[in-house]
PDB file of C-alpha atoms in Angstrom:
ATOM      1  CA  MET B 265     -48.671  15.257 -58.600  1.00 53.00           C
ATOM      2  CA  GLY B 266     -50.503  12.181 -59.933  1.00 60.00           C
ATOM      3  CA  PHE B 267     -52.040  11.504 -56.542  1.00 62.00           C
ATOM      4  CA  PHE B 268     -53.986  14.742 -56.593  1.00 61.00           C
ATOM      5  CA  ASP B 269     -55.073  14.255 -60.175  1.00 60.00           C
ATOM      6  CA  VAL B 270     -56.655  10.967 -59.148  1.00 57.00           C
ATOM      7  CA  LEU B 271     -58.086  12.558 -56.004  1.00 57.00           C
ATOM      8  CA  LYS B 272     -59.707  15.260 -58.101  1.00 59.00           C
ATOM      9  CA  GLY B 273     -61.197  12.535 -60.283  1.00 57.00           C
ATOM     10  CA  PHE B 274     -63.016  11.164 -57.242  1.00 55.00           C
ATOM     11  CA  LEU B 275     -64.532  14.485 -56.402  1.00 54.00           C
ATOM     12  CA  SER B 276     -67.458  16.208 -58.001  1.00 42.00           C
ATOM     13  CA  SER B 277     -67.108  19.813 -59.121  1.00 41.00           C
ATOM     14  CA  VAL B 278     -70.725  20.534 -58.230  1.00 40.00           C
ATOM     15  CA  ALA B 279     -71.351  21.597 -54.650  1.00 40.00           C
ATOM     16  CA  HIS B 280     -74.378  20.278 -52.808  1.00 44.00           C
ATOM     17  CA  PRO B 281     -76.185  21.979 -49.954  1.00 48.00           C
ATOM     18  CA  GLY B 282     -74.184  21.655 -46.751  1.00 55.00           C
ATOM     19  CA  ALA B 283     -75.012  19.046 -44.193  1.00 56.00           C
ATOM     20  CA  SER B 284     -76.299  20.065 -40.806  1.00 63.00           C
ATOM     21  CA  ASP B 285     -73.950  20.534 -37.883  1.00 66.00           C
ATOM     22  CA  HIS B 286     -75.574  17.466 -36.328  1.00 69.00           C
ATOM     23  CA  ALA B 287     -74.698  15.347 -39.382  1.00 67.00           C
ATOM     24  CA  ARG B 288     -71.102  16.596 -39.309  1.00 66.00           C
ATOM     25  CA  ALA B 289     -70.855  15.815 -35.592  1.00 70.00           C
ATOM     26  CA  ARG B 290     -72.211  12.287 -36.193  1.00 69.00           C
ATOM     27  CA  LEU B 291     -69.670  11.736 -38.976  1.00 67.00           C
ATOM     28  CA  ARG B 292     -66.787  13.008 -36.847  1.00 68.00           C
ATOM     29  CA  ASP B 293     -67.906  10.701 -34.037  1.00 71.00           C
ATOM     30  CA  ALA B 294     -68.309   7.701 -36.354  1.00 70.00           C
ATOM     31  CA  TRP B 295     -64.853   8.300 -37.787  1.00 72.00           C
ATOM     32  CA  GLY B 296     -63.220   8.884 -34.397  1.00 69.00           C
ATOM     33  CA  LEU B 297     -62.055  12.406 -35.237  1.00 68.00           C
ATOM     34  CA  ASP B 298     -62.691  13.693 -31.720  1.00 63.00           C
ATOM     35  CA  ASP B 299     -60.486  12.392 -28.904  1.00 54.00           C
ATOM     36  CA  GLU B 300     -63.523  11.777 -26.713  1.00 48.00           C
ATOM     37  CA  SER B 301     -65.457   9.759 -29.287  1.00 40.00           C
ATOM     38  CA  PRO B 302     -66.259   6.047 -28.840  1.00 40.00           C
ATOM     39  CA  ALA B 303     -64.437   5.213 -32.078  1.00 41.00           C
ATOM     40  CA  ALA B 304     -61.283   6.937 -30.821  1.00 41.00           C
ATOM     41  CA  ALA B 305     -61.526   5.019 -27.560  1.00 43.00           C
ATOM     42  CA  ARG B 306     -61.661   1.737 -29.485  1.00 40.00           C
ATOM     43  CA  ALA B 307     -58.495   2.710 -31.361  1.00 43.00           C
ATOM     44  CA  THR B 308     -56.340   3.023 -28.232  1.00 45.00           C
ATOM     45  CA  SER B 309     -53.142   1.097 -27.821  1.00 44.00           C
ATOM     46  CA  SER B 310     -53.173  -2.550 -26.854  1.00 46.00           C
ATOM     47  CA  ILE B 311     -49.594  -2.447 -25.567  1.00 48.00           C
ATOM     48  CA  ALA B 312     -49.505  -3.229 -21.870  1.00 42.00           C
ATOM     49  CA  PRO B 313     -47.000  -1.688 -19.453  1.00 44.00           C
ATOM     50  CA  SER B 314     -43.907  -3.793 -18.997  1.00 47.00           C
ATOM     51  CA  ALA B 315     -41.220  -4.240 -16.407  1.00 50.00           C
ATOM     52  CA  ASP B 316     -38.900  -5.460 -19.193  1.00 53.00           C
ATOM     53  CA  ALA B 317     -36.274  -2.776 -19.860  1.00 58.00           C
ATOM     54  CA  ASP B 318     -36.326  -3.549 -23.593  1.00 68.00           C
ATOM     55  CA  LEU B 319     -40.040  -2.826 -23.921  1.00 76.00           C
ATOM     56  CA  PRO B 320     -41.548   0.656 -23.792  1.00 81.00           C
ATOM     57  CA  SER B 321     -43.757   1.712 -20.923  1.00 86.00           C
ATOM     58  CA  LEU B 322     -47.406   2.412 -21.624  1.00 89.00           C
ATOM     59  CA  TYR B 323     -46.708   6.055 -20.794  1.00 91.00           C
ATOM     60  CA  ASP B 324     -43.940   6.269 -23.410  1.00 90.00           C
ATOM     61  CA  VAL B 325     -46.113   4.614 -26.031  1.00 92.00           C
ATOM     62  CA  GLU B 326     -49.020   6.971 -25.367  1.00 93.00           C
ATOM     63  CA  GLN B 327     -46.723  10.010 -25.438  1.00 93.00           C
ATOM     64  CA  TRP B 328     -45.304   8.859 -28.767  1.00 95.00           C
ATOM     65  CA  ARG B 329     -48.821   8.406 -30.166  1.00 95.00           C
ATOM     66  CA  LYS B 330     -49.784  11.903 -29.006  1.00 95.00           C
ATOM     67  CA  LYS B 331     -46.701  13.302 -30.709  1.00 96.00           C
ATOM     68  CA  LEU B 332     -47.584  11.400 -33.888  1.00 96.00           C
ATOM     69  CA  ARG B 333     -51.131  12.793 -33.856  1.00 95.00           C
ATOM     70  CA  ARG B 334     -49.898  16.342 -33.229  1.00 95.00           C
ATOM     71  CA  ILE B 335     -47.386  16.129 -36.051  1.00 96.00           C
ATOM     72  CA  PHE B 336     -50.111  14.927 -38.431  1.00 94.00           C
ATOM     73  CA  GLU B 337     -52.445  17.709 -37.303  1.00 93.00           C
ATOM     74  CA  ASP B 338     -49.789  20.380 -37.868  1.00 94.00           C
ATOM     75  CA  LEU B 339     -48.535  19.199 -41.266  1.00 93.00           C
ATOM     76  CA  PRO B 340     -46.835  20.446 -43.351  1.00 94.00           C
ATOM     77  CA  ALA B 341     -45.256  22.835 -40.826  1.00 95.00           C
ATOM     78  CA  SER B 342     -44.354  19.967 -38.466  1.00 96.00           C
ATOM     79  CA  LYS B 343     -42.617  17.725 -41.005  1.00 95.00           C
ATOM     80  CA  SER B 344     -39.194  18.721 -39.642  1.00 97.00           C
ATOM     81  CA  GLU B 345     -40.140  16.908 -36.401  1.00 97.00           C
ATOM     82  CA  TRP B 346     -40.696  13.604 -38.235  1.00 96.00           C
ATOM     83  CA  PRO B 347     -37.106  12.221 -38.092  1.00 96.00           C
ATOM     84  CA  ALA B 348     -36.837  12.824 -34.340  1.00 96.00           C
ATOM     85  CA  MET B 349     -40.201  11.165 -33.705  1.00 96.00           C
ATOM     86  CA  MET B 350     -39.203   8.095 -35.721  1.00 96.00           C
ATOM     87  CA  THR B 351     -35.839   7.965 -33.928  1.00 95.00           C
ATOM     88  CA  GLU B 352     -37.744   8.054 -30.660  1.00 95.00           C
ATOM     89  CA  ALA B 353     -39.890   5.105 -31.821  1.00 94.00           C
ATOM     90  CA  ARG B 354     -36.734   3.086 -32.537  1.00 92.00           C
ATOM     91  CA  ALA B 355     -35.301   4.070 -29.140  1.00 92.00           C
ATOM     92  CA  TYR B 356     -38.456   2.726 -27.490  1.00 91.00           C
ATOM     93  CA  ASN B 357     -38.063  -0.518 -29.490  1.00 91.00           C
ATOM     94  CA  LEU B 358     -41.565  -0.143 -30.889  1.00 91.00           C
ATOM     95  CA  ASP B 359     -42.435  -2.948 -33.265  1.00 91.00           C
ATOM     96  CA  ASP B 360     -42.196  -1.954 -36.941  1.00 92.00           C
ATOM     97  CA  ALA B 361     -45.563  -3.548 -37.744  1.00 94.00           C
ATOM     98  CA  TRP B 362     -47.202  -1.699 -34.851  1.00 93.00           C
ATOM     99  CA  ILE B 363     -45.687   1.594 -36.021  1.00 95.00           C
ATOM    100  CA  ALA B 364     -46.902   0.951 -39.576  1.00 94.00           C
ATOM    101  CA  GLU B 365     -50.423   0.321 -38.245  1.00 94.00           C
ATOM    102  CA  ARG B 366     -50.371   3.584 -36.256  1.00 95.00           C
ATOM    103  CA  LEU B 367     -49.106   5.533 -39.277  1.00 95.00           C
ATOM    104  CA  ALA B 368     -51.848   4.067 -41.477  1.00 93.00           C
ATOM    105  CA  GLU B 369     -54.413   4.824 -38.774  1.00 94.00           C
ATOM    106  CA  GLU B 370     -53.292   8.457 -38.501  1.00 94.00           C
ATOM    107  CA  PHE B 371     -53.245   8.829 -42.287  1.00 94.00           C
ATOM    108  CA  THR B 372     -56.831   7.570 -42.402  1.00 93.00           C
ATOM    109  CA  LEU B 373     -57.855   9.994 -39.644  1.00 93.00           C
ATOM    110  CA  LEU B 374     -56.124  12.820 -41.519  1.00 93.00           C
ATOM    111  CA  ILE B 375     -58.095  12.058 -44.698  1.00 91.00           C
ATOM    112  CA  ARG B 376     -61.322  11.819 -42.718  1.00 90.00           C
ATOM    113  CA  GLY B 377     -60.628  15.147 -41.050  1.00 89.00           C
ATOM    114  CA  VAL B 378     -59.902  16.745 -44.407  1.00 88.00           C
ATOM    115  CA  VAL B 379     -63.128  15.541 -46.059  1.00 86.00           C
ATOM    116  CA  ALA B 380     -65.365  15.996 -43.004  1.00 84.00           C
ATOM    117  CA  ASP B 381     -66.279  19.532 -44.092  1.00 82.00           C
ATOM    118  CA  ARG B 382     -66.924  18.249 -47.663  1.00 83.00           C
ATOM    119  CA  VAL B 383     -64.463  20.741 -49.180  1.00 82.00           C
ATOM    120  CA  LEU B 384     -60.864  20.060 -50.167  1.00 81.00           C
ATOM    121  CA  SER B 385     -58.562  23.058 -50.283  1.00 86.00           C
ATOM    122  CA  GLU B 386     -55.019  23.359 -51.610  1.00 89.00           C
ATOM    123  CA  ALA B 387     -53.817  23.370 -47.992  1.00 89.00           C
ATOM    124  CA  ASP B 388     -55.646  20.064 -47.443  1.00 88.00           C
ATOM    125  CA  HIS B 389     -53.955  18.622 -50.525  1.00 86.00           C
ATOM    126  CA  GLU B 390     -50.570  19.704 -49.216  1.00 92.00           C
ATOM    127  CA  ARG B 391     -51.199  18.131 -45.795  1.00 92.00           C
ATOM    128  CA  VAL B 392     -52.239  14.817 -47.333  1.00 91.00           C
ATOM    129  CA  GLU B 393     -49.347  14.713 -49.783  1.00 93.00           C
ATOM    130  CA  THR B 394     -46.817  15.593 -47.073  1.00 95.00           C
ATOM    131  CA  ALA B 395     -48.201  12.846 -44.815  1.00 95.00           C
ATOM    132  CA  ARG B 396     -48.166  10.329 -47.670  1.00 94.00           C
ATOM    133  CA  LYS B 397     -44.521  11.020 -48.404  1.00 95.00           C
ATOM    134  CA  LEU B 398     -43.479  10.949 -44.743  1.00 96.00           C
ATOM    135  CA  ILE B 399     -45.067   7.588 -44.012  1.00 95.00           C
ATOM    136  CA  GLY B 400     -43.808   6.190 -47.272  1.00 94.00           C
ATOM    137  CA  ILE B 401     -46.969   4.864 -48.842  1.00 92.00           C
ATOM    138  CA  THR B 402     -47.407   4.730 -52.574  1.00 93.00           C
ATOM    139  CA  GLU B 403     -49.733   6.981 -54.494  1.00 92.00           C
ATOM    140  CA  SER B 404     -51.936   3.992 -55.323  1.00 92.00           C
ATOM    141  CA  GLN B 405     -52.257   3.063 -51.630  1.00 92.00           C
ATOM    142  CA  ALA B 406     -53.124   6.663 -50.773  1.00 90.00           C
ATOM    143  CA  GLU B 407     -55.619   6.825 -53.653  1.00 88.00           C
ATOM    144  CA  ALA B 408     -57.368   3.692 -52.423  1.00 91.00           C
ATOM    145  CA  THR B 409     -57.652   5.149 -48.918  1.00 90.00           C
ATOM    146  CA  VAL B 410     -58.916   8.492 -50.206  1.00 87.00           C
ATOM    147  CA  HIS B 411     -61.411   6.837 -52.555  1.00 86.00           C
ATOM    148  CA  ALA B 412     -62.884   4.722 -49.750  1.00 90.00           C
ATOM    149  CA  ILE B 413     -63.154   7.652 -47.335  1.00 89.00           C
ATOM    150  CA  VAL B 414     -64.611  10.053 -49.909  1.00 86.00           C
ATOM    151  CA  ALA B 415     -67.204   7.417 -50.900  1.00 88.00           C
ATOM    152  CA  GLU B 416     -68.061   6.907 -47.224  1.00 88.00           C
ATOM    153  CA  ALA B 417     -68.416  10.664 -46.663  1.00 85.00           C
ATOM    154  CA  GLU B 418     -70.531  11.148 -49.785  1.00 85.00           C
ATOM    155  CA  ALA B 419     -72.822   8.289 -48.790  1.00 87.00           C
ATOM    156  CA  PHE B 420     -73.116   9.706 -45.287  1.00 84.00           C
ATOM    157  CA  PHE B 421     -73.849  13.259 -46.422  1.00 80.00           C
ATOM    158  CA  GLY B 422     -75.832  12.321 -49.510  1.00 82.00           C
ATOM    159  CA  GLY B 423     -73.723  14.733 -51.542  1.00 80.00           C
ATOM    160  CA  SER B 424     -70.305  15.232 -53.013  1.00 83.00           C
ATOM    161  CA  VAL B 425     -67.020  16.284 -51.512  1.00 79.00           C
ATOM    162  CA  VAL B 426     -65.859  19.216 -53.638  1.00 79.00           C
ATOM    163  CA  GLU B 427     -62.645  20.991 -54.568  1.00 75.00           C
ATOM    164  CA  GLU B 428     -62.250  24.509 -53.251  1.00 74.00           C
ATOM    165  CA  ALA B 429     -61.869  26.893 -56.155  1.00 61.00           C
TER     166      ALA B 429
END
């Protein structure tokens, strides 16, 4: 559980007054946590539809991305769906580098969603750790991502992200 020990080291144990709902909404928009946000629109797929039978259709790619997002949102309960989703990606002949980018993107969005309320619970820890293991990133890679996002959130809110007691 070294990852969470490091994560806890990034977080202050002193709670600060909560940010306004407007500030939270601005942060969620800036981080692309809402499907309708401009940041989320910029993160859409660049894969074009193809008549080539070996390449996935735009529809298939978008459906796979929706499934990926849903699985991340429902972790850890949805982790049993992971092997089938990855098998589906191979069946669509999705590029390994493209898949890795989408997994990293979703992991980043997961961390942002977790720290957006400025409180990390045990359930949040479990979601992050489950996602980290599923996508196969190292603890140090996850720590670097968490550190950057927590620092961004703390700068945005002007206060610390705290551990739920």
